[in-house]
Structures are given as structure tokens and as C-alpha cells.
Coordinates of C-alpha atoms in Angstrom, one line a residue:
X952 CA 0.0 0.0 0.0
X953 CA 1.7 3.3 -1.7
X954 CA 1.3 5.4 2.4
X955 CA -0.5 9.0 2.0
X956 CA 2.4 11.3 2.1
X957 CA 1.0 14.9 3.4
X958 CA 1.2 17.9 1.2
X959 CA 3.5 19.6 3.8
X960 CA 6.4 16.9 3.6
X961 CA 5.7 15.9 -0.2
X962 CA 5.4 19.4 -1.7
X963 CA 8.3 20.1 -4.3
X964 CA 7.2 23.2 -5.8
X965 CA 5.4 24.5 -2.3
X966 CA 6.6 28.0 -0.8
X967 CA 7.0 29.0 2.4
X968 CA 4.9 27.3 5.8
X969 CA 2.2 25.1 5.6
X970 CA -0.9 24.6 2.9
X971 CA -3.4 25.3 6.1
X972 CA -3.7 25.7 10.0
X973 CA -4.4 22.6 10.6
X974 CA -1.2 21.1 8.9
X975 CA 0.2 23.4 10.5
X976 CA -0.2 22.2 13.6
X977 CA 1.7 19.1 12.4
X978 CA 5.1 20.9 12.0
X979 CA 8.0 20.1 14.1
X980 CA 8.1 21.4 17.3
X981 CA 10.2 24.9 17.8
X982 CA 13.6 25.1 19.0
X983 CA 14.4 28.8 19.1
X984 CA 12.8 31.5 19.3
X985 CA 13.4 35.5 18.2
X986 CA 12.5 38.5 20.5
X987 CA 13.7 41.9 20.3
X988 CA 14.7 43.1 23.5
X989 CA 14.8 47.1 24.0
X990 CA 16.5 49.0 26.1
X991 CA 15.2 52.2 26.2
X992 CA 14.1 53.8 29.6
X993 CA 16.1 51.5 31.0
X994 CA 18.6 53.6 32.3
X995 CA 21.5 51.7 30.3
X996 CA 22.3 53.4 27.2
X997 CA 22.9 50.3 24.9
X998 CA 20.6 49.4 21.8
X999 CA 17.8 47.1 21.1
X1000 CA 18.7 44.0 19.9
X1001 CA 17.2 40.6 18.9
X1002 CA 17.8 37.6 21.3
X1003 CA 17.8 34.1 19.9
X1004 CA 16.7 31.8 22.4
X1005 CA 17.3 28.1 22.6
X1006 CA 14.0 26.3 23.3
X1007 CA 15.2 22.7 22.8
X1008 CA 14.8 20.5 25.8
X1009 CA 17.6 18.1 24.5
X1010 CA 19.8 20.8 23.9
X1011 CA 22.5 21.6 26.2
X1012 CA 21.6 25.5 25.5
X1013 CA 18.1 24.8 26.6
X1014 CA 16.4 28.2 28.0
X1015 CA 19.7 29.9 27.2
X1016 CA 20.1 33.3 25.1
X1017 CA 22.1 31.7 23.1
X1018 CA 22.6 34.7 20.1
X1019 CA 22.5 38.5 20.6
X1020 CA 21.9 40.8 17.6
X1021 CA 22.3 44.7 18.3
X1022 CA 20.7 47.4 15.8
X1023 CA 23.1 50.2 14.9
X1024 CA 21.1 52.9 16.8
X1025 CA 20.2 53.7 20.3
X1026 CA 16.3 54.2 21.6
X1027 CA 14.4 52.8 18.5
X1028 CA 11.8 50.7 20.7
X1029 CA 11.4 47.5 18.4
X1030 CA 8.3 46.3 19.1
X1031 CA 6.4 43.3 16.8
X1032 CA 7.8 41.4 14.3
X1033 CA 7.3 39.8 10.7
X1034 CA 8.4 37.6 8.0
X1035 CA 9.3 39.0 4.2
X1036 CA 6.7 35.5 3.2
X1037 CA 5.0 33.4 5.0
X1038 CA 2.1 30.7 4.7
X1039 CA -0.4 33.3 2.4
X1040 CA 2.6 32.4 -0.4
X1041 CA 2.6 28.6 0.0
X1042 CA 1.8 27.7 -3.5
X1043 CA 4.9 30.4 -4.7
X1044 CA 8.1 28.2 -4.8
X1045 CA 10.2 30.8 -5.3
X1046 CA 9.6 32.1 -1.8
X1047 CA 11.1 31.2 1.4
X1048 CA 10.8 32.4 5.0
X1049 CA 14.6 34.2 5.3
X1050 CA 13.9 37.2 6.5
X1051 CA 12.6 38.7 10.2
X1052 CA 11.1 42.5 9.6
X1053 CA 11.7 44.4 12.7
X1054 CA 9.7 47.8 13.0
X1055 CA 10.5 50.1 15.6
X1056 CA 7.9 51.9 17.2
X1057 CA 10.0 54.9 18.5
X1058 CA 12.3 56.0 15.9
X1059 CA 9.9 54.9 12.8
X1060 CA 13.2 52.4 11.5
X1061 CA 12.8 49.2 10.3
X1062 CA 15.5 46.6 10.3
X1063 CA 15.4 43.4 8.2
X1064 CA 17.3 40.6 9.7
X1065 CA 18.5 38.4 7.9
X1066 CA 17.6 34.4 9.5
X1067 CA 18.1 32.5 6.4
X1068 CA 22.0 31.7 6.3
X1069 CA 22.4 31.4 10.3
X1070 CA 19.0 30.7 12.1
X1071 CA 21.2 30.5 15.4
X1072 CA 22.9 33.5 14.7
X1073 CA 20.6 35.9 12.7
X1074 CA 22.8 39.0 11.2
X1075 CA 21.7 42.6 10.0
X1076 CA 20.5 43.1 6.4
X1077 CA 19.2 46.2 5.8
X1078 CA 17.8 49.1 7.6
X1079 CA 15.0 51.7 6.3
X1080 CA 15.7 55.2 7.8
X1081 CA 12.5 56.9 9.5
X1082 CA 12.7 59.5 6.3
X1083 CA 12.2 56.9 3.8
X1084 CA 9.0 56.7 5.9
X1085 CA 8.1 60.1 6.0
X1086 CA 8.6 61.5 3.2
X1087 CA 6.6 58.2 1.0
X1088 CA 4.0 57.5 3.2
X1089 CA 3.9 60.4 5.7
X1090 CA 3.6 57.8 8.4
X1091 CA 5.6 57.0 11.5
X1092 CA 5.6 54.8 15.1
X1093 CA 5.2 51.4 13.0
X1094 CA 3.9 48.4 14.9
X1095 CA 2.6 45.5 13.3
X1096 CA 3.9 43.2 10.1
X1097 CA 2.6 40.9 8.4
X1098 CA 3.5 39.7 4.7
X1099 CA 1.2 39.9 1.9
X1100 CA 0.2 37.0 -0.7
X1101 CA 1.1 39.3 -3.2
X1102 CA 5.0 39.1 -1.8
X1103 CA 4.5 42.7 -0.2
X1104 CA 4.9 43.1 3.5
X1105 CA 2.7 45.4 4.9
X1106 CA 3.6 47.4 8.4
X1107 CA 0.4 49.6 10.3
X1108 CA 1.0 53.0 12.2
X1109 CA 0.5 54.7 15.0
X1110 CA 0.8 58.4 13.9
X1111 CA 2.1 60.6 11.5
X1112 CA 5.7 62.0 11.9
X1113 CA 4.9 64.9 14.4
X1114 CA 3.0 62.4 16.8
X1115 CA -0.4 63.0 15.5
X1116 CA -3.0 59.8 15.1
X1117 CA -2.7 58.0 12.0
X1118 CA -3.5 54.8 11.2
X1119 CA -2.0 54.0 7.8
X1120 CA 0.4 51.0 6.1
X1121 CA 3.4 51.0 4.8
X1122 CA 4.1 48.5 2.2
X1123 CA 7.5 47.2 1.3
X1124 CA 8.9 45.2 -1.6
X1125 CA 9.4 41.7 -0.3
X1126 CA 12.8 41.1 -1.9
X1127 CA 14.3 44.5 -2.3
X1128 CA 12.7 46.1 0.6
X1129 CA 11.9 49.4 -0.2
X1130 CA 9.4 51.7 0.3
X1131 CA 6.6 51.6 -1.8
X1132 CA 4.2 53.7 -0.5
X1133 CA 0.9 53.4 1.1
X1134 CA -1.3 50.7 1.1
X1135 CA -4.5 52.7 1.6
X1136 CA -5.5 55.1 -0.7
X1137 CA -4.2 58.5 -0.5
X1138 CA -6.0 60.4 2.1
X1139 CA -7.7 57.5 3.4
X1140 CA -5.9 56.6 6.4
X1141 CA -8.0 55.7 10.2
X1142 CA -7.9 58.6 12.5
X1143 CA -5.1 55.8 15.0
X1144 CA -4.0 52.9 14.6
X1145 CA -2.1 49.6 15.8
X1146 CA -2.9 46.0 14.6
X1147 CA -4.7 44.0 11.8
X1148 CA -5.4 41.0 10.3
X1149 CA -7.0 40.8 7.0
X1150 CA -9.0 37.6 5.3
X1151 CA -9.1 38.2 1.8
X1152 CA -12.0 34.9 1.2
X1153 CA -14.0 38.1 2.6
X1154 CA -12.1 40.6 0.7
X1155 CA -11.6 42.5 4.3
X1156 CA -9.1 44.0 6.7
X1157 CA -10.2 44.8 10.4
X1158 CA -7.7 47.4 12.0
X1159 CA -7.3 48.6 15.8
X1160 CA -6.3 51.6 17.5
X1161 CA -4.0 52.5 20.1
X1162 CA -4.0 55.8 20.7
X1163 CA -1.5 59.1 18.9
X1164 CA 1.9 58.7 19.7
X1165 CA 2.0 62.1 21.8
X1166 CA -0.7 61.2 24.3
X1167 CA 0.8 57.5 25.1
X1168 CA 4.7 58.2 24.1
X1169 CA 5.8 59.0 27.8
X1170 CA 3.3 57.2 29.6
X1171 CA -0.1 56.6 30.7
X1172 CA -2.6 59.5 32.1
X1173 CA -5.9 58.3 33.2
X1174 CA -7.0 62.3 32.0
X1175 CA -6.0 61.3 28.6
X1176 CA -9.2 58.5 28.9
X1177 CA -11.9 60.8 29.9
X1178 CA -11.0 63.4 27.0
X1179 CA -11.4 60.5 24.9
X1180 CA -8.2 60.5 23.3
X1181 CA -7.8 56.7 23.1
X1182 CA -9.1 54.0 20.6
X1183 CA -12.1 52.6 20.6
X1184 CA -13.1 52.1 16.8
X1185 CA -12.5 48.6 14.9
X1186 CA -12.0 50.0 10.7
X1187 CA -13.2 47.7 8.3
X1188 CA -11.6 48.1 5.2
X1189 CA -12.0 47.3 1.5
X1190 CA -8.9 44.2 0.8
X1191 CA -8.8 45.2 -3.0
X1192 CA -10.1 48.6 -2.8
X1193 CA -7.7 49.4 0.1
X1194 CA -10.7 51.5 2.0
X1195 CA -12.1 51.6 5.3
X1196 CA -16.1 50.7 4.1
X1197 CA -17.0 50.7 8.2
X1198 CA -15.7 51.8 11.2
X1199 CA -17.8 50.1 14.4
X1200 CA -17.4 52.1 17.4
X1201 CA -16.5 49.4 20.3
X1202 CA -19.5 49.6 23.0
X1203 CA -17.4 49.7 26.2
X1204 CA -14.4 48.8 24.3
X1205 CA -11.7 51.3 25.2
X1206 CA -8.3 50.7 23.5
X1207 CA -8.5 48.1 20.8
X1208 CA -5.0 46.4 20.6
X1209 CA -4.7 42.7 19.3
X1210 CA -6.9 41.6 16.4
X1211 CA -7.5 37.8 15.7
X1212 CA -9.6 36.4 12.9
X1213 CA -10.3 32.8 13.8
X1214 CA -7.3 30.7 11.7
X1215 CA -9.7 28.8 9.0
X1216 CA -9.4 31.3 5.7
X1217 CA -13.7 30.6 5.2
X1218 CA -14.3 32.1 9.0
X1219 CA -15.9 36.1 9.0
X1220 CA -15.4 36.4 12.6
X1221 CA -12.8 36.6 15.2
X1222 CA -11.8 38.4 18.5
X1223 CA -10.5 41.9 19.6
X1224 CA -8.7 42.6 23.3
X1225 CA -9.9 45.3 24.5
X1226 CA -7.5 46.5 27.0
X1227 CA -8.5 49.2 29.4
X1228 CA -12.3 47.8 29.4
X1229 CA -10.2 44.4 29.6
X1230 CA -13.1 42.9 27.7
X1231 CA -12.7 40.4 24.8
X1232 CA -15.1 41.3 21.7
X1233 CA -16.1 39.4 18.9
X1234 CA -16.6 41.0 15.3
X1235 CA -18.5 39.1 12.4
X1236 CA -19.9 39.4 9.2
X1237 CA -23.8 39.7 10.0
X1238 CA -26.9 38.4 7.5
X1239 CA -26.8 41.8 5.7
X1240 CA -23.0 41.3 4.4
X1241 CA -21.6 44.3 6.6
X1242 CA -20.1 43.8 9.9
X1243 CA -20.8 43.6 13.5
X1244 CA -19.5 43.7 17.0
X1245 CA -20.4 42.0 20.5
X1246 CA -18.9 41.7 24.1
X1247 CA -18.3 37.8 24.9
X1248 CA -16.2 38.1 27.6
X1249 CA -15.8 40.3 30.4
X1250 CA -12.7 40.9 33.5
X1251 CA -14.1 42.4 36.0
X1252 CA -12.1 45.3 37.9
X1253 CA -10.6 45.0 41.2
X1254 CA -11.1 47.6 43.8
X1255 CA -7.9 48.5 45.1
X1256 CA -5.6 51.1 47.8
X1257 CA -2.3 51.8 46.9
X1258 CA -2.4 51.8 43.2
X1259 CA -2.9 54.7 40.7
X1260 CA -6.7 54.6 40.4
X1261 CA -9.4 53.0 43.0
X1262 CA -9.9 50.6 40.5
X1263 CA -7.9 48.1 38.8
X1264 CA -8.3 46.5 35.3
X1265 CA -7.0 43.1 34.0
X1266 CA -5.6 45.2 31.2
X1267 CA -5.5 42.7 28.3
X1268 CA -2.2 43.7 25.8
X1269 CA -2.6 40.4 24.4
X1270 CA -4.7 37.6 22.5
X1271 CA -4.2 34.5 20.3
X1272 CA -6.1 31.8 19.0
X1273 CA -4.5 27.9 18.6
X1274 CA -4.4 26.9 14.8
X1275 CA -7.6 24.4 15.4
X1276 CA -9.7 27.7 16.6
X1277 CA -10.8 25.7 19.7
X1278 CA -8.8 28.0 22.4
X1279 CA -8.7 31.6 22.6
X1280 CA -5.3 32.6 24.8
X1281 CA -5.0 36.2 26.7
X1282 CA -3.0 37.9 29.5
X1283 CA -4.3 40.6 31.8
X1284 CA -1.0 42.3 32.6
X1285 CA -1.9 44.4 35.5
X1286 CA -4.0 41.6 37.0
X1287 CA -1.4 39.0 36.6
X1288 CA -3.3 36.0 34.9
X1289 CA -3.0 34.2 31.5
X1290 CA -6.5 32.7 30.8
X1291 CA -7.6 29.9 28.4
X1292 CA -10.8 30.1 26.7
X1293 CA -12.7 27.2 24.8
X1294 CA -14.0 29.4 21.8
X1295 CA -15.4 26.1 19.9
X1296 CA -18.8 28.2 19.9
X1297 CA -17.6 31.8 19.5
X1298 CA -20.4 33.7 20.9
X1299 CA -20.1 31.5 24.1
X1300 CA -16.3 31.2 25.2
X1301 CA -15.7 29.1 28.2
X1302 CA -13.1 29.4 30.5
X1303 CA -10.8 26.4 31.4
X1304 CA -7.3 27.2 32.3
X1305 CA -5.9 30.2 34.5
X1306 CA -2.5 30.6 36.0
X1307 CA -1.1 33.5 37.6
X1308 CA 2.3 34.7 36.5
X1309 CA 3.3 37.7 38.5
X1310 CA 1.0 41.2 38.4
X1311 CA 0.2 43.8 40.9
X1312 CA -1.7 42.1 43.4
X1313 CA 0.5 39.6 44.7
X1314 CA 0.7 39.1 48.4
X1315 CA 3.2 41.3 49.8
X1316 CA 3.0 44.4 47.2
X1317 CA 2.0 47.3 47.1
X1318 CA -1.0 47.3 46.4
X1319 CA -4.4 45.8 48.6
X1320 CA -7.3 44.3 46.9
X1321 CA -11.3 45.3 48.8
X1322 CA -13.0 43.8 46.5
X1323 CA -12.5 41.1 44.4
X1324 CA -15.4 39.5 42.5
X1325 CA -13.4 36.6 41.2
X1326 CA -10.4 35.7 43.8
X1327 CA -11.1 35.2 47.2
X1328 CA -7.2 36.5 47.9
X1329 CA -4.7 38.2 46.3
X1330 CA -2.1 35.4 44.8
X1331 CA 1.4 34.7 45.7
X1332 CA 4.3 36.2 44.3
X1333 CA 5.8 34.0 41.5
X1334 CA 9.0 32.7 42.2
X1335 CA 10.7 30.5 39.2
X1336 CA 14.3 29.0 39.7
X1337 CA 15.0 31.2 42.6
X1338 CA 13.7 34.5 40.4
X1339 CA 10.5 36.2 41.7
X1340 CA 9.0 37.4 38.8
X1341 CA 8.4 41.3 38.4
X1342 CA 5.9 42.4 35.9
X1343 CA 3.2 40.0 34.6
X1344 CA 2.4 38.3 31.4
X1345 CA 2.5 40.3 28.4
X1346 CA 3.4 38.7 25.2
X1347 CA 2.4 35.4 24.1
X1348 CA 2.9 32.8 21.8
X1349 CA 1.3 29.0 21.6
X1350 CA 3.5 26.2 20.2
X1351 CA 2.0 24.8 16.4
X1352 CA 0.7 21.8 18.5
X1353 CA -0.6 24.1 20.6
X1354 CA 1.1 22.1 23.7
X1355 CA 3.2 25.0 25.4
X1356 CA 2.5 28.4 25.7
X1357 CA 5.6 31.3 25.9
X1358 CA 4.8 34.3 27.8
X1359 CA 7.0 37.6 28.5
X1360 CA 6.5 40.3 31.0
X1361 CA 7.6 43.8 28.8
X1362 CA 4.7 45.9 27.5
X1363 CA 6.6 48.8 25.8
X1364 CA 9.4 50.3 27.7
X1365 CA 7.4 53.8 29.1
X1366 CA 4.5 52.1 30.8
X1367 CA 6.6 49.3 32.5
X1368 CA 8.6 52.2 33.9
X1369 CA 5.1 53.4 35.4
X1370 CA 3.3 50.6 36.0
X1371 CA 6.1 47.9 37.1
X1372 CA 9.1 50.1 37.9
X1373 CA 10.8 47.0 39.3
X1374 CA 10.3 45.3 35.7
X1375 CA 13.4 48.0 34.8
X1376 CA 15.6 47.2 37.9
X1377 CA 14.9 43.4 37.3
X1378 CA 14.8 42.7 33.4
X1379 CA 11.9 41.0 32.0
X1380 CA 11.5 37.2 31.8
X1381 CA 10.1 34.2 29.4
X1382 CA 8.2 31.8 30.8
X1383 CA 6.6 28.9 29.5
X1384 CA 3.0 26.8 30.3
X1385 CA 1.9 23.3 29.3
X1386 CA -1.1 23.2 28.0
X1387 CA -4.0 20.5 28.3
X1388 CA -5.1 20.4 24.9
X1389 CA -7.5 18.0 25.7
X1390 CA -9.9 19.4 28.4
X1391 CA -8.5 22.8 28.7
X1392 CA -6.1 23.7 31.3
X1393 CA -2.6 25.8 31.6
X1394 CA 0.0 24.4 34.1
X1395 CA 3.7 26.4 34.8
X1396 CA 6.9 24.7 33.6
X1397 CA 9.0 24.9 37.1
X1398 CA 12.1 23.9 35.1
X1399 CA 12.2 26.5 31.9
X1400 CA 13.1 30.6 32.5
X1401 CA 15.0 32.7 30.8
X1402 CA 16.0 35.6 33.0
X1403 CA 16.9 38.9 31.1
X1404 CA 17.8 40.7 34.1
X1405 CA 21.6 38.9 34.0
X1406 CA 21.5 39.9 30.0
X1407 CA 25.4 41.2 29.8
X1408 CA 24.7 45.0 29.6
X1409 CA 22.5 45.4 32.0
X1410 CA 18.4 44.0 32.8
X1411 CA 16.4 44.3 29.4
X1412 CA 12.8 44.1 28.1
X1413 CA 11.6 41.0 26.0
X1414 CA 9.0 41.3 24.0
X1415 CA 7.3 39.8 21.4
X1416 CA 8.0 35.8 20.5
X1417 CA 8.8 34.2 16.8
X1418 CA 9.7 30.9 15.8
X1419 CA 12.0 30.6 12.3
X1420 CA 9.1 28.5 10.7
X1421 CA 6.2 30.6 11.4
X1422 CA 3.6 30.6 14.5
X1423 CA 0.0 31.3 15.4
X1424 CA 0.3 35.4 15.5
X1425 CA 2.3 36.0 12.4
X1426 CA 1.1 33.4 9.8
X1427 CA -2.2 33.9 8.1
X1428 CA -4.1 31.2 5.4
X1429 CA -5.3 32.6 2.3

């Protein structure tokens, strides 16, 4: 009997990733890991720079920093990360997954590493000045990449180059790199912006927004809230038109951030964090062909003393979904918890795993809790191979399998000075959880941290997580 060989292995003239999620999830498991690591507010005047990390429980450099990449300039802020091609060019042969785009959300650069040659020890290959930027899109504070099917990597923006809201795209040339221009039309950028994912079986894009650059640069003022200065808009846009055709104000949905359409290339729905409501939303594509937007899950604020408002929120900074769609994955920084939601009937997620990693409340802060309506006391402090955590989970990423989760602590380097000031003094951490992909669940590895407060030049901030091959935030199925 001739065995079925799957399109994945047996492919000869397949690009980049995997023909679908749900191959995907068949891939081999990751054994190191890219995250940029900034430096700025940190008191030690030293560049960003990307970390490799070993991930390999048979390796020797298991849970080690085992590559360090500095960018040529001080105080850019990298933030999220991309790939020059990923799984939307499977069918293109002449593609391949070589090279990490690094936007900075600070100085407006963007550095493309190359990982091709070395994945162990990625090396610089080209870097696209802030005036580039400016003067061909008249956009700046980039966040979010993702690579196009059309070989284009697109990158969204806070603001314009004074600081102003503006949520526009860059597009680049996915071989030569340069600046191409906008991908909306001209004039036709959101009033903010921050992420997106787009689903072109819908012909749609669904963008977030942040907040301008000016009002969060330096920090975070409650005042800035209540003169309404924040997001709290989902735009809707046009995929071939490249025009916002909707824009659905978010009914108590302040500050937008993370935007997930389920994995499956036929789904018109997904989820939204919300993160000062600390509310996840769902958007879909109602009976009438436009789209909607509905509250499925809600964190409810803790009343506090000693903290910076009477009230507390989760603060959600980010989401993701596993490849299958089942689990929805988020973090409430301020709060301190990773939860996992079953999501197998969107409009009714169920929660089935919680762990707390760190956050606020801990025993012995700070900070009192008077009135809790979930915990009946404030957790203890997380202490992991003699390190007690400062911070609490930020950024995450889920294993293809969906088996482990990775979680780091750094938000973006101006609100961990105000909100975790001994997140600065300590360095930020990775963590990893097992997860119970059967019947839901999220238990800590005791054995696995990476502790970037002994980094060489002084305690850094990790942020976002990437594996070489691709991974549930930064692949998307045409």
C-alpha cells in the first residue's frame, strides 16, 4: 500500500509554511525563538537587539540566550515582528521564510534581519531610515507586520511624523525592501492605529487603534481617557479597494490592541482585546453582508488602595487563538493571569485554564485588593528557579501543537517604567506553560526561564515571541 504522504512533507514546488492551519499544527516542534529586547528607559544606554533563544529540551543551551543581535542605533523601541513570506505564499516556490522584519515603534526604522544563512545566529541586512518613511507615506511609530500574498509586506502605524493619530500602512517590496508607498488610498488613512489581520476569502481587513503617539509616548494619564483621546473604533476596510467601508465604534471597548480572525481562511469572525475595558469582543460578518461587533467576555475590575486609580483593570495587551480555533489565549498584565478560553462556539467562550504569572496584586506588594469579584485573595508572588517574577504576562505565543505556551512580561518600555518600575531594575522574563489540549487547562513549567535581568549589559525588556518556521500570531491562510 503506496502510504498517503501529506502535502506539507511531499510538496516540491510549495513555498513558504504550511498549505493550512491545521497542517500546521503538524510541523515540528520549535527550538528557538526570536524576541527583540529594547533597552530604552532603561537607564542603560545600549541598543535594542534581537535575542535568539534556545527552546530545545535536548539541547545543552536549553532556556539559554544563546545569540544577541544589536541594531546600529540607540532608543528605537522595536516592538512586533514579521516575516518577508509566509504561509499566504505557500503555492509560490520561489519564496522562502529568510527574513525577520523588525519595525521600531519609536524612531519609525525598520531593520530586516536576515535568519536565512544562520538561524542560530541571525545577522543585519538592511535598515530603512525613519525619512524613507516620511517622506513616502507620511507615516511614522510602526507596529505590526505581516507579509502579503502578493509578496509585499505590509507594516500599520501609529501616527504621523509629528506624533499625530494615524492609522495608515506601509508596504515594502518583499525582496528588495523598499518603500513603496501606502497601502491605503491616498488620504484615506483611520484617524489611529495599531494592529490588523485581513481575510481576503472576505475581501476584508479589520484594524485597531491605540492611541496618537503624543498622548501614550511618555506614559499613561488616566485624564488622557476621559478626554477620549484613546481608541475605541474597529475600521473595516475594502482588501482590493484598500478603503475603510466601516468603522464600528466598540460599546465599552476602550483601547483596541490585538486583532485575531479565527485561523480557517472561510471564517468572517474573530476576536478583539480590549485592553482598558479588559473585555474580549467578537466581530462578524452579519446576515446583511456588513459587519458587526459583541462583548463575549468580560474581566471584572478589582477595587484597590495603593495603586494609581481605585480601580484596577485586568488590562488585556494580548490575544491569540490555537491553529484548530478551539482556544482563545489572553493575559491581563496588570491583573497577573493568562486565561484559556474554549472558543469552539464563539459567541459563548468558556473558560478552562488560569494561572497566575506575576501582576500587581501579589501578596506582599504594594497594592491591597477590597473587593475582588473573582479571587477570594490576592495570589502569591511568582518565584521560578530562585527568580521572583516582576511584571506580569504580556506577550504570548502557543507552540504549532498548541502544547506550550511562551509568555513575556515587557509591554513597551514607558508604561513598564510606570506601572512595574521593578520590571526595569529586574529585566523582563520568558516563561513557558503546558497546556492541556484535551480538556482545557494551563499548568507552569517549574524547570524553563529565561532571565533577562543577567543579560550582559544590564536587565532588558523582552517582547514579542517568533519561531524561524512561522507561529499562530504572524502566519495567516489565504
Amino acid at each position: 500500500i503506496t502510504p498517503i504522504v501529506s502535502a506539507a512533507t511531499k510538496c516540491g514546488k510549495c513555498g513558504p509554511g504550511y498549505p493550512t492551519p491545521l497542517e500546521a499544527m503538524k510541523g515540528p516542534r520549535e527550538e528557538i525563538i526570536y524576541l527583540p529586547c529594547i533597552y530604552r528607559n532603561t537607564g542603560t544606554e545600549a541598543p535594542d537587539y534581537l535575542a535568539t533563544v534556545d527552546v530545545d529540551p535536548k539541547s545543552p543551551q536549553y532556556c539559554q540566550v544563546i545569540h544577541r543581535l544589536p541594531m546600529p542605533n540607540l532608543k528605537d523601541e522595536l516592538h512586533h515582528s514579521g516575516w518577508n513570506t509566509c504561509s499566504s505564499c505557500f503555492g509560490d516556490s520561489t519564496k522562502s521564510r529568510t527574513k525577520l522584519v523588525l519595525p521600531s515603534l519609536i524612531s519609525s526604522r525598520i531593520y530586516v534581519v536576515d535568519v536565512g544563512s544562520e538561524p542560530r545566529a541571525p545577522k543585519l541586512h538592511k535598515v530603512i531610515e525613519p525619512k524613507d518613511i516620511h517622506t513616502k507615506c507620511g507615516l511614522a511609530y510602526l507596529h505590526t507586520s505581516h507579509c502579503l500574498a502578493s509578496g509585499e509586506v505590509m507594516i500599520s502605524s501609529l501616527g504621523d511624523p509629528k506624533g499625530n493619530g494615524k492609522g495608515g500602512f506601509v508596504l515594502l517590496d518583499g525582496e528588495t525592501f523598499e518603500v513603496k508607498g501606502t497601502w491605503e488610498q491616498p488620504g484615506g488613512a483611520a484617524p489611529m492605529g495599531y494592529d490588523f489581520w485581513y481575510q481576503p476569502r472576505h475581501n476584508v481587513m479589520i484594524s485597531t487603534e491605540w492611541g496618537p503617539p503624543n498622548v501614550l509616548r511618555d506614559g499613561f494619564n488616566p485624564a488622557d481617557v476621559e478626554a477620549g483621546l484613546y481608541g475605541s473604533h474597529l475600521h473595516v476596510w475594502d482588501w482590493q479597494r484598500h478603503e475603510i467601508v466601516q468603522t464600528l465604534p466598540l460599546k465599552d471597548g476602550l483601547i483596541p490592541l490585538e486583532i485575531r480572525f479565527l485561523h480557517n481562511p472561510d471564517a468572517a469572525q474573530g476576536f478583539v482585546g480590549c485592553a482598558l475595558s479588559s473585555n474580549i469582543q467578537r466581530f462578524y460578518k452579519n446576515e446583511g453582508g456588513t459587519w458587526s461587533v459583541e462583548k463575549v467576555i468580560q474581566v471584572p475590575p478589582k477595587k484597590v488602595k495603593g495603586w494609581l486609580l481605585p480601580e484596577m483593570p485586568g488590562l488585556i495587551t494580548d490575544i491569540l487563538l490555537s491553529l484548530d480555533d478551539r482556544f482563545l489565549y489572553f493575559n491581563n498584565w496588570l491583573h497577573g493571569d493568562l486565561r484559556q478560553y474554549d472558543v469552539s462556539d464563539p459567541q459563548r467562550p468558556r473558560l478552562t485554564g488560569q494561572i497566575f504569572l506575576g501582576g500587581s496584586i501579589v501578596k506582599g506588594g504594594p497594592v491591597q485588593v477590597l473587593e475582588d469579584q473573582e479571587l477570594n485573595s490576592q495570589p502569591e508572588p511568582l518565584v521560578v528557579k530562585g527568580k521572583c517574577v516582576a511584571g506580569g504576562p504580556q506577550m504570548i505565543q502557543l507552540s504549532l501543537d498548541g502544547k506550550r505556551v511562551y509568555v513575556t512580561t515587557s509591554l513597551y518600555s514607558a508604561w513598564d517604567k510606570q506601572f512595574y518600575p521593578d520590571l526595569i531594575r529586574e529585566g523582563s522574563v520568558m516563561l513557558q506553560i503546558d497546556v492541556d489540549t484535551v480538556k482545557g487547562g494551563l499548568k507552569l513549567n517549574p524547570n524553563f526561564l529565561v532571565d533577562f535581568g543577567k543579560e550582559p549589559l544590564g536587565p532588558a525588556l523582552a517582547h514579542e515571541l517568533r519561531y524561524p518556521g512561522g507561529d499562530c500570531t504572524s502566519d495567516i491562510w489565504i
